[in-house]
Tab-separated table of N, CA, C and O in Angstrom:
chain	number	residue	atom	x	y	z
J	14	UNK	N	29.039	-12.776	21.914
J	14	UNK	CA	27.974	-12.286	22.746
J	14	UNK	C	28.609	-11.573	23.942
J	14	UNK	O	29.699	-11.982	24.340
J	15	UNK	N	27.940	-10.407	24.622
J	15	UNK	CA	28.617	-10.112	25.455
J	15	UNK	C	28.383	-10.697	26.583
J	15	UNK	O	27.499	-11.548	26.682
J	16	UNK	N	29.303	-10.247	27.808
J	16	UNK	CA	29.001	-10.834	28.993
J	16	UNK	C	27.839	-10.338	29.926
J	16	UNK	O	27.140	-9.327	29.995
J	17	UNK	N	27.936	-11.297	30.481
J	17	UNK	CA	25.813	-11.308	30.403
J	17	UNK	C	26.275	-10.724	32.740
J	17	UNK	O	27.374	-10.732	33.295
J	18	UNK	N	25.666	-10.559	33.004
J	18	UNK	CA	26.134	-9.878	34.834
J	18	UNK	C	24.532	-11.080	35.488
J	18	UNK	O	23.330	-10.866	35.333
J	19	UNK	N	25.085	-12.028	36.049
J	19	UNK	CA	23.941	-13.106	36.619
J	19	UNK	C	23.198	-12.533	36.895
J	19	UNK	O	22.140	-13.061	36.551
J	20	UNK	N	22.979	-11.166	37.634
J	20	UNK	CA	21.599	-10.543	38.461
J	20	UNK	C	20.164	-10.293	37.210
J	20	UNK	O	18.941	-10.265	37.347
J	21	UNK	N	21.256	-10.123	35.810
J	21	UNK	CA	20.368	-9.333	34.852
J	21	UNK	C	20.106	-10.728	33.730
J	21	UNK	O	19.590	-10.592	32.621
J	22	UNK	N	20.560	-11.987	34.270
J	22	UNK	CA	20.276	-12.989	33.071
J	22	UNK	C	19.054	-13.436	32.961
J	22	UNK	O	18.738	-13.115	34.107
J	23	UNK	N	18.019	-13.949	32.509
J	23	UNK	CA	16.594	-14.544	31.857
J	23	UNK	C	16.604	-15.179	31.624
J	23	UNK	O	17.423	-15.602	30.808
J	24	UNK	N	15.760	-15.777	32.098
J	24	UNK	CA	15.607	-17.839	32.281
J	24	UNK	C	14.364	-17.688	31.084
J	24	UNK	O	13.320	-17.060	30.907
J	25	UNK	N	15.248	-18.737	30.376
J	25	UNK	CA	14.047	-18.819	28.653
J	25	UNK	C	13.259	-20.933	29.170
J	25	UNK	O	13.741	-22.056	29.314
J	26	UNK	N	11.639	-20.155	29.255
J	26	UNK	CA	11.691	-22.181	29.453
J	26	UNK	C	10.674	-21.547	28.343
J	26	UNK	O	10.558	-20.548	27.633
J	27	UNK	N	9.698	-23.355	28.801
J	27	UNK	CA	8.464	-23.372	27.621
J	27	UNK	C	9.464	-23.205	25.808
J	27	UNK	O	9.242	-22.366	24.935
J	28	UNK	N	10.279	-24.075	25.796
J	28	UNK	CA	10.940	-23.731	24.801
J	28	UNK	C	10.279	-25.005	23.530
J	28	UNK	O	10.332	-26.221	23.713
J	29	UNK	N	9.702	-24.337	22.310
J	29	UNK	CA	9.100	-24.552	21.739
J	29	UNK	C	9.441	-25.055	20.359
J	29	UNK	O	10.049	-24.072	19.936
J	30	UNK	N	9.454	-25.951	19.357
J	30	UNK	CA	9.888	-25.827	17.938
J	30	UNK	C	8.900	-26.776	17.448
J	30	UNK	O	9.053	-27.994	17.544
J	31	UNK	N	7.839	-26.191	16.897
J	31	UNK	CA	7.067	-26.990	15.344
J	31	UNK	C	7.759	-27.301	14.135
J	31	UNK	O	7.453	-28.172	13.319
J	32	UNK	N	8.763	-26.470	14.094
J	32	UNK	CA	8.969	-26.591	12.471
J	32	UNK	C	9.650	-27.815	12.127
J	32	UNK	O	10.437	-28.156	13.010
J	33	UNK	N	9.588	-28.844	10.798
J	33	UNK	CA	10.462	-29.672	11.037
J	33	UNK	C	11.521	-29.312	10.224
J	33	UNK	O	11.906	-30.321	9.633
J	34	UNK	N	12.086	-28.458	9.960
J	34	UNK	CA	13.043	-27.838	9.259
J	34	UNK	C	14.182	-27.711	10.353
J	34	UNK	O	15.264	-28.284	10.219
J	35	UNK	N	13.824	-26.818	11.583
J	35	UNK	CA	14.767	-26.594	12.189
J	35	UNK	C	14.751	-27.845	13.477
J	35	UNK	O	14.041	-28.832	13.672
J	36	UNK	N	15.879	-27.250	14.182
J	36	UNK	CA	16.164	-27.908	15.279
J	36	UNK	C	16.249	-27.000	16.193
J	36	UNK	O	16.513	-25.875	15.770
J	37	UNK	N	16.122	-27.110	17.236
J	37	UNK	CA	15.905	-26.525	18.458
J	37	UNK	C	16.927	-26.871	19.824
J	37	UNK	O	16.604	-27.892	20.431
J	38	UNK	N	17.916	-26.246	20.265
J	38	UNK	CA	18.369	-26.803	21.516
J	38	UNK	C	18.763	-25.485	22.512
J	38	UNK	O	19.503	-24.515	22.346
J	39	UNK	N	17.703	-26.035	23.880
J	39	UNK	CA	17.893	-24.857	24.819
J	39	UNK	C	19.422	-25.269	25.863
J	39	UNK	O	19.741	-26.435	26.098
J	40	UNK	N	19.806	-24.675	26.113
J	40	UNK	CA	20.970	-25.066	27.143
J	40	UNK	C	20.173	-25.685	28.934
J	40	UNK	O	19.163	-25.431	29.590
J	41	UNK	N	21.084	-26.355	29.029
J	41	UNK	CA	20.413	-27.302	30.435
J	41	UNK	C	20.107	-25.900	31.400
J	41	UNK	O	18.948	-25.895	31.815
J	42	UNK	N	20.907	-24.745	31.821
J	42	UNK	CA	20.790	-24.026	32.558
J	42	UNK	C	19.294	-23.266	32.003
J	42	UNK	O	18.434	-22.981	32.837
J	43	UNK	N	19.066	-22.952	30.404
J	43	UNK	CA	17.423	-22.617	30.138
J	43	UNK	C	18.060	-20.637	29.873
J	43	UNK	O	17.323	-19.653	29.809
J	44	UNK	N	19.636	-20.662	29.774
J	44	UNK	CA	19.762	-19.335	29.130
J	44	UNK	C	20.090	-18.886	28.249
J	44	UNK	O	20.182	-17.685	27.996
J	45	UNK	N	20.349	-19.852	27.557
J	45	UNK	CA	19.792	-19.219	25.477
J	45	UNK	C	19.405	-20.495	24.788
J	45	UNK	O	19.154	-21.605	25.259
J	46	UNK	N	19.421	-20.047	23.531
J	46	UNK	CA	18.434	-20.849	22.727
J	46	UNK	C	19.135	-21.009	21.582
J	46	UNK	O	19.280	-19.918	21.031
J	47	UNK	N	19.822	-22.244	20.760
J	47	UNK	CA	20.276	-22.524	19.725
J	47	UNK	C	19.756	-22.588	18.433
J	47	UNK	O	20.727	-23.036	17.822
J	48	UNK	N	18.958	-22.453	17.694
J	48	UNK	CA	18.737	-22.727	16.259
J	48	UNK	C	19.375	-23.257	15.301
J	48	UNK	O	20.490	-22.757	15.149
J	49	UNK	N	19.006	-24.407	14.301
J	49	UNK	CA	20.001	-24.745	13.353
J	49	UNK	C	19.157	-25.285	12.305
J	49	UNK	O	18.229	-26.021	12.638
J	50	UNK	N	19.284	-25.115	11.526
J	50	UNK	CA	18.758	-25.738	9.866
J	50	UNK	C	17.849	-24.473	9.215
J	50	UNK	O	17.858	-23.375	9.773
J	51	UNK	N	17.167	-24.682	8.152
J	51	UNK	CA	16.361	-24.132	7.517
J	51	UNK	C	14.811	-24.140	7.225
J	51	UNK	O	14.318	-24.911	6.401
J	52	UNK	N	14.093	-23.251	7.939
J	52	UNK	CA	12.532	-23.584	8.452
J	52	UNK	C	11.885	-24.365	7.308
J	52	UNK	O	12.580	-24.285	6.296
J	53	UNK	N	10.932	-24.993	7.166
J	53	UNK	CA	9.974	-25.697	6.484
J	53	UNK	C	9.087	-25.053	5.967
J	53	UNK	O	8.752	-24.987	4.784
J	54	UNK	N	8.500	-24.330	7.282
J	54	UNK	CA	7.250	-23.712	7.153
J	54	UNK	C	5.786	-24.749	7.244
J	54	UNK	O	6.063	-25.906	7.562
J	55	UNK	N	4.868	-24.582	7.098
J	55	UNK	CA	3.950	-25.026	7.004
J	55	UNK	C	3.703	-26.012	6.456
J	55	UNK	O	4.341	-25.860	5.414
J	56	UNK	N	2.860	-27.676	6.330
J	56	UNK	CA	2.973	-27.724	4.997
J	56	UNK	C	1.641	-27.445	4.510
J	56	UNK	O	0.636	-27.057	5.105
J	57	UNK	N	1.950	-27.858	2.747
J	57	UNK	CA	0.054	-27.401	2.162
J	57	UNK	C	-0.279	-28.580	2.225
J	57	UNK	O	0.412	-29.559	2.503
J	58	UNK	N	-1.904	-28.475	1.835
J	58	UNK	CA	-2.684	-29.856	1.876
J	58	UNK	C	-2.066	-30.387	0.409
J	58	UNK	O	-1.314	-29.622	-0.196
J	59	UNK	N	-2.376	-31.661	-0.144
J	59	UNK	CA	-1.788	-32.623	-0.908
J	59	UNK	C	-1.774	-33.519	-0.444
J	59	UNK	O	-2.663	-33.918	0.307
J	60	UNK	N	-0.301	-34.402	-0.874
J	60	UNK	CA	-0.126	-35.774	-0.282
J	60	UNK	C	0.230	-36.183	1.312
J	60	UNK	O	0.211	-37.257	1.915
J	61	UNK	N	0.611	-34.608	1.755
J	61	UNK	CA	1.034	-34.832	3.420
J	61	UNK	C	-0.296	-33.836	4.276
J	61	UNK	O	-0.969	-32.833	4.036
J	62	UNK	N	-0.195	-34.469	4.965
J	62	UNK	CA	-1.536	-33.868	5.913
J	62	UNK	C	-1.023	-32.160	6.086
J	62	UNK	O	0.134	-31.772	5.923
J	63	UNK	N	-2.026	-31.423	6.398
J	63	UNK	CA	-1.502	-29.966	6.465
J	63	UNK	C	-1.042	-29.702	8.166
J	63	UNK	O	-1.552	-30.201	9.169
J	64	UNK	N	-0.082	-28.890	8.076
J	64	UNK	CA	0.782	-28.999	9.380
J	64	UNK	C	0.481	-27.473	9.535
J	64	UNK	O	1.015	-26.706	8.734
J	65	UNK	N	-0.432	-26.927	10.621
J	65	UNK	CA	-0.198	-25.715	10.537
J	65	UNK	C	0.470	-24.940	11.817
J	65	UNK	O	0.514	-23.720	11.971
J	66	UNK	N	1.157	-26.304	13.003
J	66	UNK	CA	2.202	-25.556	14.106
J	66	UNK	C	3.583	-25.677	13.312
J	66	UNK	O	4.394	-26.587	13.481
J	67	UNK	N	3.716	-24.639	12.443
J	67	UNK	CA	5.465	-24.227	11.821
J	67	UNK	C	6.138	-23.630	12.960
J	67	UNK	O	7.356	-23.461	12.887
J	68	UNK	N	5.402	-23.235	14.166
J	68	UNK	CA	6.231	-22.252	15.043
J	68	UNK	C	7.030	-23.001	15.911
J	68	UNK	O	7.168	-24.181	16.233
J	69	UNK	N	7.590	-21.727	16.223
J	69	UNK	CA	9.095	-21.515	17.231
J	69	UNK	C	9.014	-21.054	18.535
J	69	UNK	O	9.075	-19.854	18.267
J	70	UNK	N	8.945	-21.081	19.444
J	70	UNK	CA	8.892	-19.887	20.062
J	70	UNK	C	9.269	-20.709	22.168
J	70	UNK	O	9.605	-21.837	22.529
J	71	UNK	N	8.971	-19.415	22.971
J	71	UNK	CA	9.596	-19.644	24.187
J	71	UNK	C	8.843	-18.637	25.166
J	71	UNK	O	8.105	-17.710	24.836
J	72	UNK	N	9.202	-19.036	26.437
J	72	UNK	CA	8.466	-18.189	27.838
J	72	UNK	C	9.610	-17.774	28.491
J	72	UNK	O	10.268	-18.540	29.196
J	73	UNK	N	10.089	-15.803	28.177
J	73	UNK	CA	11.055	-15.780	28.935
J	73	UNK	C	10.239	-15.037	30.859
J	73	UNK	O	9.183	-14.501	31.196
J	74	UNK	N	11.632	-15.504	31.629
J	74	UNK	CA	10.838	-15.145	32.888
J	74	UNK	C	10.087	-15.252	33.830
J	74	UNK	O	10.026	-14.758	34.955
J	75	UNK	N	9.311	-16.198	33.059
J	75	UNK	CA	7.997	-16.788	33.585
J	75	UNK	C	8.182	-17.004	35.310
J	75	UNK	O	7.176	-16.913	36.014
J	76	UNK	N	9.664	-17.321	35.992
J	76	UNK	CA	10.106	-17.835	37.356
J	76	UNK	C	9.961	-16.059	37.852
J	76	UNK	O	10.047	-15.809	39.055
J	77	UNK	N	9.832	-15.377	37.260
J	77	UNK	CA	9.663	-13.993	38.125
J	77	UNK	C	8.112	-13.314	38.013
J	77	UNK	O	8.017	-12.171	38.461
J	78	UNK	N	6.982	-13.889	37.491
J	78	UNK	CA	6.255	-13.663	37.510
J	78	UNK	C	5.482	-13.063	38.797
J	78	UNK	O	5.787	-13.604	39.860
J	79	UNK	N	4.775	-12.293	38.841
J	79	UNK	CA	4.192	-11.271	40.194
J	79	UNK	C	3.184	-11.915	40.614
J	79	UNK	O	2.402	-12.253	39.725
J	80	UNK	N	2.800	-12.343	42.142
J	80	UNK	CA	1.890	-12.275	42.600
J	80	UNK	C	0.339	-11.743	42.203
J	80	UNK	O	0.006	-10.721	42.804
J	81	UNK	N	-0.373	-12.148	41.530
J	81	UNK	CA	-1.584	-11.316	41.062
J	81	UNK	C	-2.903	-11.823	41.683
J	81	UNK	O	-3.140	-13.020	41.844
J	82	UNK	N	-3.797	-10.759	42.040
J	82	UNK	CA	-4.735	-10.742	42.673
J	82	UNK	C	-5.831	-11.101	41.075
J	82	UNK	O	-6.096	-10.398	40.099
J	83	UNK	N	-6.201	-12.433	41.442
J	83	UNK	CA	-7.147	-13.009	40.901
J	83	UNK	C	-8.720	-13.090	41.174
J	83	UNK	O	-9.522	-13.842	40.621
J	84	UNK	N	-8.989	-12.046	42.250
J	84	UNK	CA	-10.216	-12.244	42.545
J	84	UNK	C	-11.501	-11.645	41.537
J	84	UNK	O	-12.679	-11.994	41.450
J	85	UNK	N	-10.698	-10.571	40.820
J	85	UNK	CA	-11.343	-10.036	39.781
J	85	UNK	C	-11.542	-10.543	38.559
J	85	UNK	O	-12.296	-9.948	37.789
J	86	UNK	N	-10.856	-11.810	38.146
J	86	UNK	CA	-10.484	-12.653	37.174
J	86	UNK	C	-9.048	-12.262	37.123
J	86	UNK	O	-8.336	-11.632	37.904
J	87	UNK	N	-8.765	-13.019	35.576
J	87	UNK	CA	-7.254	-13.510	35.392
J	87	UNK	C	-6.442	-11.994	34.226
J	87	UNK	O	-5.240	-11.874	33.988
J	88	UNK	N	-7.228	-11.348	33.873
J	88	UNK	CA	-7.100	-10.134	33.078
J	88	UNK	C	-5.383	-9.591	32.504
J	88	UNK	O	-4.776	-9.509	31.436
J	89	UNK	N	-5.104	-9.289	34.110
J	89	UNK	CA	-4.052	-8.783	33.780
J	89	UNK	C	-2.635	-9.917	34.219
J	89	UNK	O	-1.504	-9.643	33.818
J	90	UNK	N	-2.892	-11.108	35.029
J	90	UNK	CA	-2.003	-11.982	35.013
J	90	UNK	C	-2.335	-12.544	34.133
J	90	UNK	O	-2.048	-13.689	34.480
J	91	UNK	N	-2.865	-12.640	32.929
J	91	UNK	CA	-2.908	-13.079	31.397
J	91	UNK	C	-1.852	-12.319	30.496
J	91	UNK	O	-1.077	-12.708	29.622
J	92	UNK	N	-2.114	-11.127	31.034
J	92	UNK	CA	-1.769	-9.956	29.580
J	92	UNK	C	-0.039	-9.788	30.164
J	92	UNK	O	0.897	-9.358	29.489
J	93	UNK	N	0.023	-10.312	31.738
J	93	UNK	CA	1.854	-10.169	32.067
J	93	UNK	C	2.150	-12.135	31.456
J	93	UNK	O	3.243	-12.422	30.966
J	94	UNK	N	1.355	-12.919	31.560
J	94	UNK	CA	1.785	-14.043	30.791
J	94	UNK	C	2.390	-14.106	29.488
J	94	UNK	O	3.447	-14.655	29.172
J	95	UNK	N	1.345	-13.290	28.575
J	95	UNK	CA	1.057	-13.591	27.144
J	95	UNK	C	2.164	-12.741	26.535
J	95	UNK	O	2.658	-12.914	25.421
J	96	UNK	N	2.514	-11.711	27.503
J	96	UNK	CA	3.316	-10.540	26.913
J	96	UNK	C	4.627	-10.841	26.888
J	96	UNK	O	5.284	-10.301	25.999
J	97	UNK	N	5.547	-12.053	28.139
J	97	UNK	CA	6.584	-12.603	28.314
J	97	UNK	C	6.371	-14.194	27.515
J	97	UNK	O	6.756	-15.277	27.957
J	98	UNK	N	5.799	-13.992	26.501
J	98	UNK	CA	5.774	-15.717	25.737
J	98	UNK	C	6.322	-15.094	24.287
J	98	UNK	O	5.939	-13.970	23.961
J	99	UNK	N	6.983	-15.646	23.657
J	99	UNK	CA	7.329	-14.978	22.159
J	99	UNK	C	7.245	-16.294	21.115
J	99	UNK	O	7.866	-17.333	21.339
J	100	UNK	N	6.590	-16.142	20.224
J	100	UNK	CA	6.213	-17.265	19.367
J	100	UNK	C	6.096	-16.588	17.548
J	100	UNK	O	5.695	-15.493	17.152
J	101	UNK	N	6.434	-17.342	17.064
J	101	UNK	CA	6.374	-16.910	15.214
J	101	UNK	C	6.072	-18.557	14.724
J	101	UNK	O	6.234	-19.704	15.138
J	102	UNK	N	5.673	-18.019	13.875
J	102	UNK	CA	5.051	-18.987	12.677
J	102	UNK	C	5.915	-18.665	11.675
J	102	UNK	O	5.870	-17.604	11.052
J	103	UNK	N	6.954	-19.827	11.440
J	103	UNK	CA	8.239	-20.096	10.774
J	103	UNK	C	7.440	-19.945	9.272
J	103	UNK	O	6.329	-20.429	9.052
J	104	UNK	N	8.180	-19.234	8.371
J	104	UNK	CA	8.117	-19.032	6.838
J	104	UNK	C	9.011	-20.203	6.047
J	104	UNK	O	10.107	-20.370	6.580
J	105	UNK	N	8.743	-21.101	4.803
J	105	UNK	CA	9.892	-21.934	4.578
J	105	UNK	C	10.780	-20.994	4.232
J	105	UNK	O	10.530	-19.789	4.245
J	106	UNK	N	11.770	-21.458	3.931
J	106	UNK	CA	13.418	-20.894	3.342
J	106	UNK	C	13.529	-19.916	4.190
J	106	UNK	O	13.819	-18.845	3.655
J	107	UNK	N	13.352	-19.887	5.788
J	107	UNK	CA	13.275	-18.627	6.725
J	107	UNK	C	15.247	-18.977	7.409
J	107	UNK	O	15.708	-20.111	7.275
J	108	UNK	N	15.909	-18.107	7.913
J	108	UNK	CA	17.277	-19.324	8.130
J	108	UNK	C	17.042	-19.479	10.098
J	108	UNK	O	15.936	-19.540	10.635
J	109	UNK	N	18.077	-19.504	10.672
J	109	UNK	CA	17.446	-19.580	12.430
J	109	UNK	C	17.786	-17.936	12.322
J	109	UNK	O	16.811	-17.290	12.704
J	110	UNK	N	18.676	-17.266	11.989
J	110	UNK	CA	19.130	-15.794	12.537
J	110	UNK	C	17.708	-15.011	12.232
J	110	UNK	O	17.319	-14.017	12.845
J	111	UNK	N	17.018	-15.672	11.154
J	111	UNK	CA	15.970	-14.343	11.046
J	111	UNK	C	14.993	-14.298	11.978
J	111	UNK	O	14.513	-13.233	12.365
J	112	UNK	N	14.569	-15.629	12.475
J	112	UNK	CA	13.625	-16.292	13.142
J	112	UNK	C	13.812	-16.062	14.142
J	112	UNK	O	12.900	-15.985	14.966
J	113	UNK	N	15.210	-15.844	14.465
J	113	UNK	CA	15.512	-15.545	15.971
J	113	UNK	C	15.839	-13.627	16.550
J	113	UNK	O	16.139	-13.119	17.631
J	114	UNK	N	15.627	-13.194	15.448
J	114	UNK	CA	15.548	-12.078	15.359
J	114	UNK	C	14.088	-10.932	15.492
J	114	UNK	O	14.061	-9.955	16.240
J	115	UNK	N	12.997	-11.354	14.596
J	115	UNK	CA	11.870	-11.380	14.774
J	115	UNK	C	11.127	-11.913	16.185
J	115	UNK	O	10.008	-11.672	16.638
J	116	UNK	N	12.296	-12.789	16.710
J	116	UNK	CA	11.590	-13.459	18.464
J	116	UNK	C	12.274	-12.148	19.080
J	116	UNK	O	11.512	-11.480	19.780
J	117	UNK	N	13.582	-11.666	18.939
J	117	UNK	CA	14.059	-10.878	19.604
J	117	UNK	C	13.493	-9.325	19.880
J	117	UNK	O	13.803	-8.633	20.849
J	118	UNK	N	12.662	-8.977	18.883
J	118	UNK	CA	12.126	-7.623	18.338
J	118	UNK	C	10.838	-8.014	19.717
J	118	UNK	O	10.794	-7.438	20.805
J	119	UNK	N	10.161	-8.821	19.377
J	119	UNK	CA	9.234	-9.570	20.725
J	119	UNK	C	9.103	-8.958	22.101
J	119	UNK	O	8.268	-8.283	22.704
J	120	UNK	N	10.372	-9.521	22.350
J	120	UNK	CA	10.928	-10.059	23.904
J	120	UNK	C	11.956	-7.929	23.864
J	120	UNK	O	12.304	-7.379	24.909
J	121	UNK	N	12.086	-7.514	22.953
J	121	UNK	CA	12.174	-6.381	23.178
J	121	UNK	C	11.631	-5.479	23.852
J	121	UNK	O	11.864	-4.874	24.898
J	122	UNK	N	10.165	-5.505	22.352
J	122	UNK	CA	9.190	-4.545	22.501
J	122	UNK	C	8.810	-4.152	24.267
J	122	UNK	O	8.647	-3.054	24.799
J	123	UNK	N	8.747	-6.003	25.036
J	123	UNK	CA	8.371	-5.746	26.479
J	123	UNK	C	8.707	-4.744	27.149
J	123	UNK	O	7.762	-4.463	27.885
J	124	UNK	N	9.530	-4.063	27.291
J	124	UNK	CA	9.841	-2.692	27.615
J	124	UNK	C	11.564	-3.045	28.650
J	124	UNK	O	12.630	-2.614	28.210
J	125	UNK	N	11.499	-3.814	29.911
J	125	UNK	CA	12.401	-4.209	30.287
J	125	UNK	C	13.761	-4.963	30.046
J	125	UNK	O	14.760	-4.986	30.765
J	126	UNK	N	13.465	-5.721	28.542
J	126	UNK	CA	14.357	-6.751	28.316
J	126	UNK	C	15.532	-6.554	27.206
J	126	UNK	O	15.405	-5.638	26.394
J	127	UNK	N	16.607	-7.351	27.162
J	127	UNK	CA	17.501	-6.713	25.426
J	127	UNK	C	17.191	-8.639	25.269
J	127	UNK	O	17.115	-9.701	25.888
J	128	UNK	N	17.147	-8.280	24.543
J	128	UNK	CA	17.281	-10.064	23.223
J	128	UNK	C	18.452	-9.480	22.687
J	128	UNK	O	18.763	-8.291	22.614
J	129	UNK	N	19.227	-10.794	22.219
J	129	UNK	CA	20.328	-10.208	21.497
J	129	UNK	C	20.868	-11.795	20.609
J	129	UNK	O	21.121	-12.827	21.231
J	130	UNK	N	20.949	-11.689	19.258
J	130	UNK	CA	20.993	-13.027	18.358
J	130	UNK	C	22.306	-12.754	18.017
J	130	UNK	O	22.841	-11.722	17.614
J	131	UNK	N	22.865	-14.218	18.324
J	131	UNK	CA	24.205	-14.221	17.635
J	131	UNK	C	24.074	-15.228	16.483
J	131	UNK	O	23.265	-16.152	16.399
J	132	UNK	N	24.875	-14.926	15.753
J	132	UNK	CA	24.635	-15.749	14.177
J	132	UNK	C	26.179	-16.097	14.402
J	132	UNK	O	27.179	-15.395	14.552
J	133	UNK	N	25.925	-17.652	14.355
J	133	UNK	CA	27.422	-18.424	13.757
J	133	UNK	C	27.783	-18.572	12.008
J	133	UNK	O	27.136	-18.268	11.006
J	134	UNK	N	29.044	-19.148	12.202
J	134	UNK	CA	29.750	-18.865	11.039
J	134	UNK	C	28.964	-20.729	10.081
J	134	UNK	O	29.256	-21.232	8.996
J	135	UNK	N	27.900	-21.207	11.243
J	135	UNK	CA	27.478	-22.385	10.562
J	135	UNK	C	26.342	-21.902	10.119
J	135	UNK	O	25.827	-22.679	9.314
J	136	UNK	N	25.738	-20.955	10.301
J	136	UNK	CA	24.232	-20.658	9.963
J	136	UNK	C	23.218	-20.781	11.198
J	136	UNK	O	22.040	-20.455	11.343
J	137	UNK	N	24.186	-21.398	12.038
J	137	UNK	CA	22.818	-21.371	13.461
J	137	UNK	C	22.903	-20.060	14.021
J	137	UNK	O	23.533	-19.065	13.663
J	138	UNK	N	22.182	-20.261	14.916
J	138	UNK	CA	21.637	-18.625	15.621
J	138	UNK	C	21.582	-19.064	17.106
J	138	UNK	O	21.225	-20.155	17.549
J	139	UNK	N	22.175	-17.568	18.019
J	139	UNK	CA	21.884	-18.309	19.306
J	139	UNK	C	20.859	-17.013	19.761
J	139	UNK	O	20.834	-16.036	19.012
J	140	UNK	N	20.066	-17.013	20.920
J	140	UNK	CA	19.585	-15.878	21.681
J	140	UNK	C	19.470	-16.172	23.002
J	140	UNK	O	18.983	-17.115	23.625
J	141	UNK	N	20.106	-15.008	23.341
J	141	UNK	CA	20.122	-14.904	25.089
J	141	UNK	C	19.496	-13.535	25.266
J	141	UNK	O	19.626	-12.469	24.664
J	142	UNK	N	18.840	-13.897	26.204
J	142	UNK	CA	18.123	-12.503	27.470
J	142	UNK	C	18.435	-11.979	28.603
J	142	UNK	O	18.510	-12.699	29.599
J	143	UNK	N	18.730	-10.329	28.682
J	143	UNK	CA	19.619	-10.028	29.951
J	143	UNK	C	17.964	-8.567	30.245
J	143	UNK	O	17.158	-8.177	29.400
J	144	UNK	N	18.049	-8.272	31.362
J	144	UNK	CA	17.396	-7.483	32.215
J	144	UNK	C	18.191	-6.167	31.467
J	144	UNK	O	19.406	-6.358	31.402
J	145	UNK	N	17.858	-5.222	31.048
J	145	UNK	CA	18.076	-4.009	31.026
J	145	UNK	C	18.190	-3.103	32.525
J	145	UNK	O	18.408	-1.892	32.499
């Protein structure tokens, strides 16, 4: 991964994992995100109750959030909430790199941010967020 410059690093909280396939571990500091095992996915109805939080997901930023004038309602400090939250609904046989890749495309799209997934030589996946 490259080296990340503190001014431009992204604090990942609200860190999230439904699936029971994978595992989930954020670093104590809250600046990347580990993945390891192989998603589950959902389950179907049958003999186990139906599970339908398979997801993954996280709130990057959220500590820089803007001042918003709420007197009009919550509109657009919703749409700067909802837009810095990145969440997927894990597929089974999904691995962490893809999962964490598809979060990364996310936390892209926002316009300001790079996601960037590193894939180990174990199959886990890491992602960190730097400020463009």
């Amino acid at each position: 991964m490259p080296s990340r410059s503190p001014a431009r690093i992204v604090a990942l909280t609200q860190v999230r994992n439904g699936d029971r396939g994978f595992k989930v571990a954020a670093t104590s500091s809250g600046l990347t995100v580990t993945v390891t095992g192989t998603a589950a996915g959902p389950r179907a109805a049958g003999k186990e109750p139906i599970d339908d939080d398979a997801s993954l997901g996280f709130a990057f930023d959220h500590d820089k959030m803007p001042k918003f004038d709420t007197s009009a309602g919550f509109e657009a400090k919703n749409a700067w909430y909802f837009s810095h939250t990145a969440e997927l609904t894990c597929t089974r046989g999904q691995t962490p790199g893809q999962v964490l890749e598809v979060l990364a495309q996310k936390v892209n799209a926002v316009g300001d941010y790079r996601a960037v997934v590193s894939v180990h030589g174990d199959g886990s996946a890491t992602l960190a967020i730097d400020r463009r």
